[in-house]
XYZ file of C-alpha atoms in Angstrom:
147
model
C 0.019 -0.157 -0.172
C 1.351 3.346 -1.170
C 1.276 5.893 1.849
C -0.563 9.418 0.645
C 1.132 12.752 2.023
C -1.693 14.818 4.148
C -1.037 17.932 5.653
C -1.953 17.729 9.317
C -4.994 19.554 10.371
C -2.799 22.410 12.106
C 0.816 23.448 11.894
C 3.495 21.042 13.750
C 6.027 22.497 16.063
C 8.974 21.033 17.100
C 10.360 22.061 19.950
C 13.004 20.448 22.545
C 12.361 20.845 26.526
C 15.333 21.319 29.050
C 13.997 21.125 32.711
C 15.263 24.235 34.391
C 13.965 23.629 37.831
C 11.095 21.489 39.561
C 7.773 22.043 37.224
C 9.362 24.916 35.026
C 10.830 23.773 31.590
C 12.685 25.810 28.720
C 11.548 25.378 25.397
C 13.315 26.030 22.056
C 11.845 25.688 18.636
C 14.221 23.105 16.548
C 15.790 23.734 13.315
C 16.574 21.448 10.242
C 20.166 22.182 10.268
C 23.315 20.462 11.325
C 24.280 20.388 15.054
C 27.198 23.395 15.056
C 29.878 24.036 17.631
C 30.986 27.472 17.046
C 34.440 28.141 18.746
C 37.146 30.742 18.919
C 40.846 29.864 20.194
C 43.840 31.308 19.295
C 41.754 33.931 17.346
C 40.653 32.018 15.345
C 37.056 30.942 14.598
C 35.912 27.365 13.769
C 32.272 25.791 13.299
C 32.417 21.628 13.708
C 30.011 18.953 13.502
C 28.804 17.220 16.561
C 31.762 14.751 15.989
C 34.419 17.399 16.022
C 34.532 17.297 12.195
C 34.604 20.948 10.272
C 31.573 22.147 8.584
C 31.929 23.739 5.404
C 30.356 26.663 6.502
C 31.112 29.821 3.552
C 33.862 33.012 3.971
C 30.374 35.286 4.620
C 29.676 32.957 7.534
C 32.995 33.371 9.217
C 32.803 36.958 8.559
C 29.869 37.377 10.059
C 31.287 35.268 13.197
C 34.070 37.300 13.376
C 32.060 40.722 13.661
C 30.750 39.187 16.917
C 34.089 39.681 18.657
C 33.729 36.539 20.587
C 36.241 36.212 23.178
C 39.080 33.532 22.369
C 37.496 30.639 24.522
C 34.368 30.703 23.839
C 31.844 27.781 22.462
C 28.610 28.254 21.485
C 25.887 25.082 19.934
C 23.737 26.006 17.275
C 22.163 24.704 14.315
C 23.604 25.493 10.427
C 21.504 25.438 8.040
C 22.293 25.733 4.472
C 19.948 25.685 1.072
C 22.139 24.754 -1.936
C 20.872 26.987 -4.742
C 22.761 29.317 -6.996
C 23.368 31.785 -4.259
C 24.227 29.461 -1.158
C 21.960 30.696 1.694
C 23.435 29.792 4.643
C 22.020 30.493 8.735
C 23.265 29.934 12.517
C 20.731 29.702 15.043
C 22.760 29.603 18.259
C 20.934 28.097 21.477
C 23.406 28.087 24.077
C 27.375 28.825 25.491
C 28.896 26.199 26.802
C 32.582 27.870 27.408
C 32.982 31.356 28.107
C 36.838 32.578 28.433
C 37.917 28.889 28.535
C 35.559 28.644 31.515
C 33.103 25.639 31.358
C 29.639 26.790 31.931
C 28.311 23.398 32.682
C 27.125 24.052 36.137
C 24.634 26.540 35.037
C 21.261 25.868 34.018
C 20.137 26.421 30.388
C 18.423 29.312 30.976
C 21.683 30.721 32.493
C 23.535 29.625 29.951
C 21.259 31.306 26.926
C 21.076 34.368 29.181
C 24.999 34.311 28.321
C 24.373 33.824 24.953
C 22.212 37.259 24.830
C 25.482 39.270 25.917
C 27.500 37.711 23.306
C 26.118 37.722 20.560
C 24.053 40.750 18.627
C 21.667 38.680 15.842
C 22.255 39.992 12.248
C 20.903 38.831 8.902
C 23.356 35.513 8.893
C 23.256 34.628 12.897
C 20.368 34.229 14.848
C 19.355 33.897 18.644
C 17.160 31.012 18.981
C 13.585 32.238 21.142
C 13.364 30.547 24.662
C 10.624 29.797 27.028
C 10.306 29.290 30.297
C 6.812 28.024 31.367
C 5.304 24.992 32.921
C 5.300 21.780 30.453
C 1.063 21.951 30.294
C 1.188 25.497 29.634
C 3.447 25.288 26.696
C 1.907 22.413 25.239
C -1.679 24.154 25.012
C 0.048 27.091 24.018
C 1.921 25.610 20.901
C -0.598 23.294 19.758
C -3.903 24.060 21.457
C -6.254 22.169 23.553
């Protein structure tokens, strides 16, 4: 039997949930791209996959990252999206900072690391910060897909 594509009755919302503290969750929209680790060491920016292999990002995106003036020892997590058209369109959606000035931030909550990211990054036409919402799971579920 051949399956037929059917548009959903409502928009699909894909998000991740991370517990912030008892009963509160932080949700973030997820993008269809490649997990990206952005780091700066010895004044050099690199963008790698989750397996620490270099991603083939354009020089334009590297220039946009350089313009952010990240400190040495910064490491950010995000999602790299790229559409392979005549003019390659790339975006980087950042959702967390895990190192700042070579300091591991794992002891901070996901919400605190996201707030640190807001201090480090100035979004532009290539680099974005993923919206985060802290709420009770049931509240988020109702607001996202309805009752």
